[in-house]
Amino acid sequence: MVHAEGVRKHFGRLQVLKGIDLTVERGQVCCLLGPSGSGKSTFLRCVNHLERADGGRLRVDGEPVGYREQGSRLHELREREVAARRRDIGMVFQRFNLFPHLTALENVMEAPVKVTGTARTEARDDALRLLRQVGLADRAGHYPAQLSGGQQQRVAIARALAMKPKLMLFDEPTSALDPELVGDVLDVMRGLAEDGMTMVVVTHEIGFAREVADLAVFMDEGVVVESGDPRRVLVEPEQERTRAFLSKVL
Amino acid sequence: MSVTSTATGTPRHSDGPAPDTPHIVPVRHWGRAVAAVAAVAALAGLIGSLARNGNLHWDVIGHYLFAGLVFDGLATTLWLTAAAMTLGLVLGTLVAVLRLSEDPVLYGLSSLFVWVFRGTPLLVQIIFWGYAGALYKHVMIGIPFTGVTFFQADTNSLLTPSVAALLALGLNEAAYASEIVRAGIQSVDVGQTEAAHSLGMRPALTMRRIVLPQAMRVIIPPLGNETINMLKMTALVSVIAAHDLMSNIQDVYGQNYQVIPMLVVASLWYLALVSLLSLPQTWLERRYGRGTARGAAASPLRRLCGGLLTGTRTRTRKDPAR
Ligand SMILES: Nc1ncnc2c1ncn2[C@@H]1O[C@H](COP(=O)(O)OP(=O)(O)OP(=O)(O)O)[C@@H](O)[C@H]1O
Ligand SMILES: [Mg+2]
């Protein structure tokens, strides 16, 4: 589903990604770990083209990100085509980014109605079902400011799921939450993984990664240091850098 | 002062004393009450002296306050205000979006627009549009340097005083409104745009559905100001005889020389209209304040009376039900 080969990205003179190789198959859950500033968010944002990679190859579902392939040439996509590609990729942010002027229900309905053109009644039923799935059926009419952080994040997950994505990206979804609220969000994500959703998750929740992930990737300073079975990478890593990081996080 | 700490914890404020809470006496602001009485007395004196002043010609004021000519002018002033604000807002929003665009040509053109229309006096712009016929006798639309024309008309028949007034006020307003809208757009967190984009919303849809509604909260108060300003600035178009309230008032005192009474008539009407304009602003602020913890403020009258003696000025707060 996600194929990265030597993906590079720089901001000004700062080389943030120095050639990332990564493959996530359909139905797999990949957890990205690494110290702050190692480029995890940047890589995730490249996958749905919020950030443009400057080098290497990056494909999602067989298509090059940001381009249309014709023979051996890549044609840069127009605004409309970029937006169309993003429909298939859901993203959940560290700071939720719910739309504050819309209720939980309206947040979830917005994209299906305005982007896909789904009928309101149908979108409403779908949205209510998704809110039930994340355990918030009784909060449909609340504005984000009236919800706790954990509830907001679960609405954000429902909002991303409303577009029926093939791939879900999570950027530290529980880092802004109080410890007792983390569990609810992780439960929802675990449920998604069990339903076979392909997921790339940036997280510091080692327990979650060990239990749910099919693939653990440890990044540092813009390169993948170590990757593979989480029970190996996160329990008895081969690389010294991974070991040092894990001893600090655990 | 009563002691406010109780055995049960935090004291309540005037919600009616709970059985175990002692009665609480709020701070009394005697100075505020005295000042209020003094101010009312002074105002009453001023009004009384104005009422008895023969030079004000209250009979003239009374005669013209509801005259047909004044009503005609009022109608013109009102539609001119509404039309110029609409033009200004629509064009201003467009200019604001263009100024934030990455396209250097669009950015340059929109910046040039703001520079010109904000950088020259409104009075000059009004006179310019009013006398544009002297600059170009005909307007035509065609392909430059080829002699091909699709449309041609006499400037003076096209740019009537009303149209000239509308163009001058609307374009000038657009320059100012664009800056207000731009500040509003920039006040919205970029995370909102990213979230919308990640859902597959295109930039234009994101702007319309996500960013602008949130920007409104920042945009409306200064825009209310702009509308009030516009209402009064329409008086300037009297220089090109656009038959607004001020033009008609000037026509009258040009003939009967009752300058001060006629200006009082005009002022009373402007004051009345401005007061009316504050109502929709309050309503709009409430509408676009949805979803924010702090709700709309209490009505001005309640604030005026509520806080006279007891310290806190009354404020309603929408308490988020958890
Ligand atoms: N838009 C930007 N402009 C300039 N530098 C940036 C930008 N975004 C990220 N960076 C830099 O790129 C580096 C990697 O950032 P990134 O957000 O990908 O790290 P991260 O691994 O997600 O870290 P964290 O765990 O703190 O979220 C950082 O040094 C950051 O300062
Ligand atoms: Mg990050």
XYZ file of C-alpha atoms and ligand atoms in Angstrom:
604
model
C 0.000 0.000 0.000
C 2.847 2.405 0.861
C 6.165 2.002 -0.942
C 8.991 4.391 -0.157
C 12.406 4.177 -1.766
C 15.062 6.696 -0.850
C 12.525 9.432 -0.022
C 14.285 12.730 0.669
C 13.018 16.051 1.932
C 14.739 19.231 3.019
C 13.572 22.521 4.492
C 16.016 25.163 3.355
C 19.457 23.819 4.191
C 18.122 21.318 6.721
C 17.960 17.786 5.310
C 15.074 16.242 7.247
C 14.603 12.960 5.339
C 17.799 11.436 3.986
C 16.447 8.505 2.015
C 13.633 6.608 3.650
C 12.940 3.020 2.546
C 9.720 1.558 3.804
C 7.029 -0.839 2.600
C 3.652 -1.264 4.219
C 1.426 -3.957 2.717
C -2.337 -3.788 2.517
C -3.926 -4.565 5.888
C -0.697 -4.023 7.793
C -0.184 -1.721 10.752
C 3.155 0.080 10.723
C 4.363 1.959 13.795
C 6.960 4.694 13.282
C 9.101 5.453 16.290
C 12.027 7.735 16.884
C 13.287 10.735 18.802
C 11.858 14.213 18.322
C 12.977 15.865 15.107
C 13.852 12.589 13.411
C 11.423 13.334 10.562
C 8.493 11.053 11.421
C 5.813 13.705 10.914
C 7.497 14.982 7.788
C 7.474 11.497 6.250
C 3.819 10.971 7.175
C 2.898 14.316 5.633
C 4.745 13.394 2.444
C 2.559 10.300 2.126
C -0.612 12.370 1.655
C 1.206 15.209 -0.084
C 0.738 17.819 2.630
C 4.490 18.075 2.185
C 6.197 17.462 -1.151
C 9.080 14.989 -1.173
C 12.073 16.311 -3.163
C 13.631 13.011 -4.103
C 13.251 9.249 -4.202
C 10.124 7.320 -5.049
C 6.983 7.284 -3.001
C 3.921 5.313 -4.040
C 0.576 4.857 -2.367
C -1.680 2.119 -3.688
C 0.564 1.775 -6.719
C 0.338 5.456 -7.762
C 3.244 7.879 -7.350
C 2.312 10.512 -4.748
C 1.680 13.874 -6.390
C 2.131 12.601 -9.958
C 0.363 10.798 -12.743
C 2.452 8.172 -14.494
C 2.436 8.091 -18.292
C 4.977 5.727 -19.782
C 8.260 6.644 -18.170
C 7.193 10.199 -17.367
C 5.644 11.648 -14.259
C 3.181 14.492 -14.755
C 2.614 16.717 -11.759
C -0.979 16.546 -10.552
C -3.319 19.510 -10.540
C -4.948 20.786 -7.353
C -8.150 18.884 -8.151
C -6.318 15.590 -8.732
C -4.233 15.959 -5.559
C -7.454 16.477 -3.597
C -9.030 13.422 -5.224
C -6.063 11.250 -4.219
C -6.235 12.477 -0.631
C -9.795 11.201 -0.254
C -8.401 7.688 -0.029
C -5.990 8.577 2.770
C -7.316 9.482 6.194
C -5.180 11.514 8.558
C -5.390 12.032 12.313
C -3.376 14.839 13.871
C -1.714 15.255 17.224
C -3.773 18.366 17.957
C -7.049 16.901 16.608
C -7.759 19.845 14.263
C -11.510 19.384 14.495
C -13.512 22.172 12.870
C -14.565 24.239 15.914
C -17.565 25.877 14.229
C -19.193 22.510 13.449
C -20.681 19.948 15.821
C -19.185 16.470 16.120
C -21.794 15.165 13.674
C -21.228 18.015 11.221
C -17.458 17.485 11.427
C -17.932 13.885 10.315
C -20.522 14.715 7.623
C -18.695 17.662 6.066
C -16.388 15.858 3.642
C -18.816 13.131 2.477
C -21.453 15.770 1.704
C -19.226 18.481 0.211
C -16.493 16.405 -1.419
C -18.109 13.139 -2.455
C -21.602 14.569 -2.879
C -23.257 11.997 -0.623
C -26.904 12.751 0.177
C -27.285 14.407 3.585
C -29.540 11.726 5.053
C -27.167 8.975 4.013
C -24.104 10.912 5.249
C -25.903 11.509 8.528
C -26.628 7.816 9.055
C -23.027 6.960 8.198
C -21.708 9.641 10.553
C -23.887 8.458 13.422
C -22.735 4.890 12.852
C -19.093 6.024 12.935
C -19.649 8.069 16.084
C -21.192 4.971 17.669
C -18.161 2.969 16.552
C -15.833 5.358 18.416
C -18.175 5.381 21.425
C -19.557 8.907 21.027
C -23.103 8.413 19.733
C -24.440 10.590 22.571
C -22.087 13.472 21.761
C -23.169 14.020 18.134
C -24.568 17.496 18.794
C -21.630 18.786 20.818
C -19.136 21.326 19.546
C -15.441 20.386 19.850
C -14.973 22.909 22.675
C -17.536 20.920 24.657
C -15.613 17.643 24.317
C -12.605 16.301 26.205
C -9.335 15.752 24.322
C -9.896 12.015 24.069
C -13.412 12.546 22.747
C -12.172 15.107 20.228
C -9.545 12.714 18.950
C -12.115 9.963 18.529
C -14.365 12.347 16.562
C -11.320 13.151 14.417
C -10.849 9.447 13.715
C -14.541 9.113 12.794
C -14.191 12.151 10.530
C -11.273 10.569 8.672
C -13.093 7.226 8.396
C -16.153 8.913 6.888
C -14.319 9.160 3.546
C -13.865 5.365 3.575
C -10.080 5.622 3.218
C -7.847 2.756 2.151
C -5.042 4.000 4.361
C -5.045 5.791 7.702
C -2.178 7.967 8.918
C -1.890 8.820 12.620
C 0.601 11.445 13.801
C 1.078 10.963 17.548
C -2.680 10.682 18.103
C -2.384 10.296 21.871
C 0.492 12.675 22.659
C -1.748 15.620 23.523
C -4.006 13.583 25.815
C -4.180 13.101 29.563
C -2.923 9.604 30.446
C -6.344 8.282 31.448
C -7.819 9.282 28.059
C -5.143 7.561 25.964
C -6.708 4.117 26.399
C -10.024 5.041 24.719
C -8.277 6.308 21.601
C -5.922 3.327 21.405
C -8.926 0.989 21.755
C -10.557 2.585 18.729
C -7.321 2.222 16.755
C -6.938 -1.394 17.830
C -10.480 -2.042 16.582
C -9.584 -0.507 13.214
C -6.500 -2.705 12.948
C -8.604 -5.784 13.676
C -10.989 -4.766 10.898
C -8.042 -4.883 8.505
C -7.377 -1.178 7.987
C -3.928 -0.328 6.649
C -2.377 2.091 9.114
C 0.827 4.069 9.556
C 1.072 5.277 13.135
C 3.656 7.633 14.593
C 3.563 6.893 18.306
C 5.511 6.696 21.509
C 3.145 4.028 22.879
C 5.555 1.103 22.826
C 2.961 -1.238 24.339
C 0.491 -0.491 21.565
C 3.186 -0.919 18.913
C 4.254 -4.290 20.288
C 0.733 -5.560 20.541
C -0.905 -4.221 17.373
C 1.812 -3.456 14.818
C 2.890 -5.849 12.084
C 5.883 -3.678 11.371
C 7.908 -1.399 13.630
C 10.183 1.209 12.083
C 12.729 3.088 14.133
C 13.860 6.384 12.586
C 16.607 8.753 13.625
C 17.976 11.853 11.903
C 16.075 11.259 8.700
C 17.005 7.632 8.115
C 15.446 4.297 9.009
C 17.790 2.783 11.591
C 16.008 -0.491 12.066
C 12.734 -2.048 10.994
C 10.894 -5.329 11.161
C 8.787 -7.420 13.498
C 7.923 -5.261 16.509
C 8.539 -8.163 18.868
C 12.132 -8.106 17.685
C 12.773 -4.396 17.028
C 11.094 -3.245 20.223
C 12.232 -6.043 22.503
C 15.747 -6.960 21.476
C 16.903 -4.373 18.917
C 20.140 -4.942 17.021
C 21.114 -1.308 16.757
C 22.629 0.624 19.642
C 20.620 3.772 18.761
C 17.322 1.882 18.976
C 18.297 0.408 22.308
C 19.251 3.819 23.698
C 15.934 5.320 22.553
C 13.848 2.481 23.978
C 15.552 2.650 27.340
C 14.613 6.340 27.521
C 10.971 5.854 26.480
C 10.200 2.805 28.600
C -16.426 42.855 54.055
C -17.609 39.471 55.149
C -15.245 36.605 55.562
C -15.678 34.444 52.479
C -14.024 31.185 53.375
C -16.387 28.554 54.635
C -16.005 25.133 56.110
C -17.465 23.590 52.945
C -15.028 25.204 50.523
C -15.603 27.743 47.770
C -18.195 30.467 48.351
C -21.069 31.002 45.920
C -21.963 34.352 44.456
C -25.540 35.556 44.957
C -27.094 32.327 43.658
C -29.231 32.428 46.790
C -27.381 31.297 49.878
C -27.091 27.557 50.308
C -28.110 26.429 53.791
C -24.534 26.147 55.007
C -23.115 29.226 53.240
C -23.091 32.595 55.044
C -24.808 35.547 53.341
C -22.321 37.372 51.127
C -22.358 41.152 50.769
C -20.873 42.254 47.410
C -18.564 45.272 47.263
C -20.568 48.534 46.941
C -19.264 51.109 44.497
C -20.608 54.343 45.965
C -18.275 56.498 43.859
C -19.733 55.013 40.685
C -23.272 55.861 41.771
C -22.349 59.448 42.618
C -20.614 59.901 39.269
C -23.689 58.536 37.481
C -25.986 61.026 39.210
C -23.627 63.914 38.403
C -23.374 62.888 34.755
C -27.156 62.627 34.386
C -27.608 66.071 35.950
C -25.039 67.638 33.623
C -26.630 66.038 30.565
C -30.097 67.194 31.614
C -28.774 70.739 31.970
C -27.203 70.660 28.510
C -30.361 69.307 26.874
C -32.470 71.875 28.685
C -30.300 74.752 27.490
C -30.333 73.444 23.908
C -34.117 73.101 24.039
C -34.514 76.721 25.104
C -31.976 78.096 22.606
C -33.916 80.079 20.000
C -30.979 80.147 17.541
C -31.396 76.434 16.966
C -34.794 76.989 15.331
C -36.514 73.896 16.608
C -39.459 74.723 14.373
C -37.220 74.398 11.286
C -35.787 71.139 12.592
C -39.282 69.813 13.257
C -40.461 70.889 9.830
C -37.653 69.221 7.909
C -37.073 66.162 10.092
C -39.801 64.224 8.271
C -39.807 66.120 4.959
C -40.107 64.173 1.701
C -36.801 65.504 0.453
C -35.066 64.180 3.560
C -36.672 60.768 3.133
C -35.580 60.619 -0.507
C -32.035 61.388 0.586
C -32.255 58.777 3.326
C -33.309 56.133 0.841
C -30.342 56.967 -1.394
C -27.946 56.974 1.560
C -29.222 53.593 2.692
C -29.026 51.804 -0.637
C -25.685 53.410 -1.360
C -24.360 52.154 1.995
C -25.737 48.666 1.414
C -24.567 48.428 -2.197
C -21.110 49.881 -1.514
C -20.587 47.577 1.477
C -21.686 44.565 -0.570
C -19.379 45.492 -3.434
C -16.591 46.213 -0.954
C -17.015 42.939 0.882
C -17.249 40.682 -2.153
C -14.365 42.372 -3.927
C -12.431 42.720 -0.664
C -12.698 39.010 0.096
C -11.538 38.210 -3.415
C -8.584 40.592 -3.081
C -7.726 39.103 0.328
C -7.669 35.576 -1.086
C -5.563 36.729 -4.038
C -3.085 38.456 -1.739
C -2.628 35.190 0.133
C -2.205 33.172 -3.065
C 1.137 31.791 -4.162
C 0.698 33.087 -7.705
C 3.027 36.102 -8.010
C 0.877 37.792 -10.685
C -2.312 37.604 -8.623
C -0.437 38.692 -5.528
C 1.091 41.651 -7.354
C -2.170 42.832 -8.898
C -4.114 42.592 -5.650
C -1.382 44.418 -3.742
C -1.389 47.154 -6.369
C -5.152 47.482 -5.975
C -4.913 47.920 -2.216
C -1.998 50.325 -2.556
C -3.867 52.644 -4.939
C -7.317 52.625 -3.364
C -6.117 52.839 0.202
C -3.381 55.309 -0.569
C -5.456 58.129 -2.087
C -8.106 60.227 -0.313
C -11.656 58.990 -0.708
C -12.795 62.490 -1.611
C -10.352 62.497 -4.538
C -11.589 59.083 -5.675
C -15.215 60.270 -5.572
C -14.435 63.356 -7.624
C -12.375 61.237 -10.019
C -15.236 58.821 -10.722
C -17.726 61.709 -10.855
C -15.716 63.520 -13.493
C -14.258 60.527 -15.323
C -16.238 61.668 -18.349
C -13.838 64.577 -18.676
C -10.923 62.129 -18.841
C -12.426 59.598 -21.252
C -15.382 60.686 -23.344
C -16.229 57.111 -24.355
C -15.711 53.745 -22.775
C -15.185 50.766 -25.000
C -14.358 47.138 -24.550
C -12.245 45.546 -27.257
C -8.818 44.212 -28.102
C -6.144 46.863 -27.521
C -4.190 48.219 -30.529
C -6.343 46.329 -33.066
C -9.382 48.567 -33.393
C -11.717 45.652 -32.624
C -14.482 46.761 -30.258
C -17.281 44.736 -28.726
C -18.959 47.458 -26.727
C -18.898 51.223 -26.721
C -20.792 53.857 -24.727
C -20.743 57.462 -23.717
C -19.004 57.778 -20.331
C -21.442 60.285 -18.857
C -24.484 58.174 -19.633
C -22.812 55.187 -18.015
C -21.245 56.894 -15.003
C -24.269 58.674 -13.538
C -23.616 60.328 -10.169
C -25.135 57.304 -8.398
C -22.941 54.825 -10.261
C -19.857 56.974 -9.728
C -20.655 57.235 -6.011
C -21.154 53.479 -5.745
C -17.896 52.727 -7.573
C -15.885 55.191 -5.517
C -17.231 54.015 -2.160
C -17.250 50.307 -3.072
C -13.712 50.169 -4.483
C -12.320 52.153 -1.576
C -14.121 49.877 0.859
C -12.810 46.787 -0.926
C -9.249 47.912 -0.247
C -9.924 48.278 3.474
C -12.157 45.207 3.766
C -9.517 43.065 2.053
C -7.072 43.828 4.844
C -9.656 42.976 7.486
C -10.559 39.719 5.749
C -6.889 38.859 5.264
C -6.190 39.305 8.960
C -9.228 37.134 9.690
C -8.064 34.362 7.368
C -4.587 34.446 8.865
C -6.018 34.158 12.365
C -7.292 30.656 11.558
C -4.863 27.881 12.527
C -3.123 26.195 9.554
C -4.067 22.851 11.104
C -7.635 23.587 9.966
C -6.558 23.880 6.352
C -4.428 20.739 6.613
C -7.279 18.769 8.155
C -9.619 19.902 5.374
C -7.050 19.069 2.686
C -6.442 15.646 4.198
C -10.176 14.964 3.769
C -9.873 15.699 0.058
C -11.326 19.214 0.188
C -9.944 21.520 -2.492
C -8.480 24.901 -1.545
C -11.539 26.898 -2.671
C -13.944 24.639 -0.761
C -11.657 24.707 2.279
C -11.668 28.497 2.199
C -15.455 28.720 1.876
C -16.520 26.022 4.326
C -13.743 25.878 6.906
C -11.536 28.966 6.964
C -13.907 31.868 6.224
C -16.607 30.828 8.737
C -13.935 30.756 11.443
C -12.374 33.994 10.224
C -15.801 35.658 10.599
C -15.408 35.889 14.342
C -12.384 38.128 13.835
C -13.804 39.905 10.788
C -17.256 40.983 11.982
C -16.442 43.539 14.713
C -14.179 45.701 12.504
C -16.601 45.226 9.610
C -19.405 46.579 11.770
C -17.215 49.616 12.250
C -16.654 49.856 8.506
C -20.410 49.771 7.843
C -21.036 52.577 10.317
C -18.188 54.526 8.763
C -19.584 53.893 5.300
C -22.991 55.228 6.285
C -21.396 58.518 7.265
C -18.882 58.592 4.413
C -21.725 58.515 1.922
C -22.120 62.187 2.910
C -18.974 62.873 0.881
C -20.712 61.994 -2.376
C -22.659 65.254 -2.040
C -19.689 66.767 -3.945
C -20.921 65.026 -7.088
C -24.596 65.662 -6.291
C -25.583 62.040 -5.851
C -28.811 63.018 -4.016
C -27.966 61.289 -0.768
C -29.199 62.653 2.583
C -26.346 65.151 2.844
C -26.742 66.414 -0.744
C -30.420 67.116 -0.140
C -29.748 68.816 3.190
C -27.166 71.034 1.499
C -29.666 71.887 -1.233
C -32.109 73.052 1.422
C -29.736 75.205 3.452
C -28.317 76.595 0.222
C -31.720 78.170 -0.231
C -33.002 78.937 3.281
C -29.625 79.553 4.969
C -30.697 77.543 8.050
C -27.352 75.745 8.128
C -27.245 74.670 11.785
C -30.843 73.408 12.070
C -30.469 71.447 8.819
C -27.229 69.895 10.038
C -29.037 68.903 13.237
C -31.686 67.185 11.080
C -28.952 65.289 9.219
C -27.128 64.371 12.442
C -30.303 63.065 14.077
C -30.927 60.759 11.116
C -27.343 59.530 10.884
C -27.400 58.861 14.628
C -30.670 56.921 14.336
C -29.385 54.812 11.438
C -26.085 54.045 13.150
C -27.983 52.896 16.238
C -30.093 50.563 14.123
C -26.971 49.140 12.468
C -25.594 47.867 15.775
C -28.420 45.327 16.034
C -27.438 43.048 13.131
C -23.834 43.175 14.311
C -24.713 41.706 17.706
C -26.761 39.023 15.983
C -23.947 38.138 13.555
C -21.371 38.006 16.339
C -23.525 35.491 18.158
C -24.070 33.405 15.059
C -20.387 33.102 14.201
C -19.408 32.690 17.842
C -20.948 29.204 17.779
C -18.716 26.534 19.168
C -16.506 28.916 21.125
C -16.622 28.633 24.885
C -17.162 32.327 25.471
C -20.689 33.200 24.347
C -22.115 36.559 23.381
C -21.913 39.376 25.885
C -24.999 40.621 27.719
C -27.036 43.356 26.073
C -25.630 46.893 26.484
C -28.611 48.038 28.569
C -28.165 45.235 31.059
C -24.476 45.995 31.301
C -25.236 49.652 31.929
C -27.716 49.021 34.736
C -26.357 45.777 36.119
C -22.977 46.988 37.256
C -23.877 50.360 38.670
C -23.653 49.393 42.316
C -22.402 45.826 42.561
C -18.885 45.410 41.193
C -19.138 42.848 38.390
C -20.733 43.816 35.135
C -23.227 41.132 34.217
C -22.084 38.677 31.622
C -23.817 35.576 30.385
C -21.691 32.571 29.758
C -22.589 29.509 27.762
C -21.434 26.747 30.027
C -20.253 23.789 27.996
C -22.175 20.786 29.257
C -19.767 17.922 29.634
N 7.750 23.448 7.638
C 8.983 23.300 8.133
N 9.926 24.223 7.882
C 11.189 24.078 8.368
N 11.599 23.054 9.114
C 10.719 22.091 9.401
C 9.351 22.166 8.941
N 8.707 21.074 9.384
C 9.612 20.353 10.094
N 10.813 20.952 10.109
C 12.029 20.442 10.760
O 12.221 19.121 10.317
C 12.714 18.321 11.360
C 11.871 17.076 11.491
O 10.565 17.453 11.890
P 9.400 16.406 12.148
O 8.216 17.183 12.571
O 9.251 15.543 10.955
O 9.979 15.553 13.360
P 9.253 14.453 14.216
O 10.076 13.237 14.092
O 7.827 14.365 13.853
O 9.410 15.018 15.679
P 8.357 15.048 16.886
O 8.455 13.710 17.546
O 8.877 16.140 17.762
O 7.016 15.334 16.314
C 12.736 19.165 12.601
O 14.067 19.569 12.845
C 11.883 20.354 12.252
O 12.370 21.497 12.871
Mg 5.959 14.935 14.785
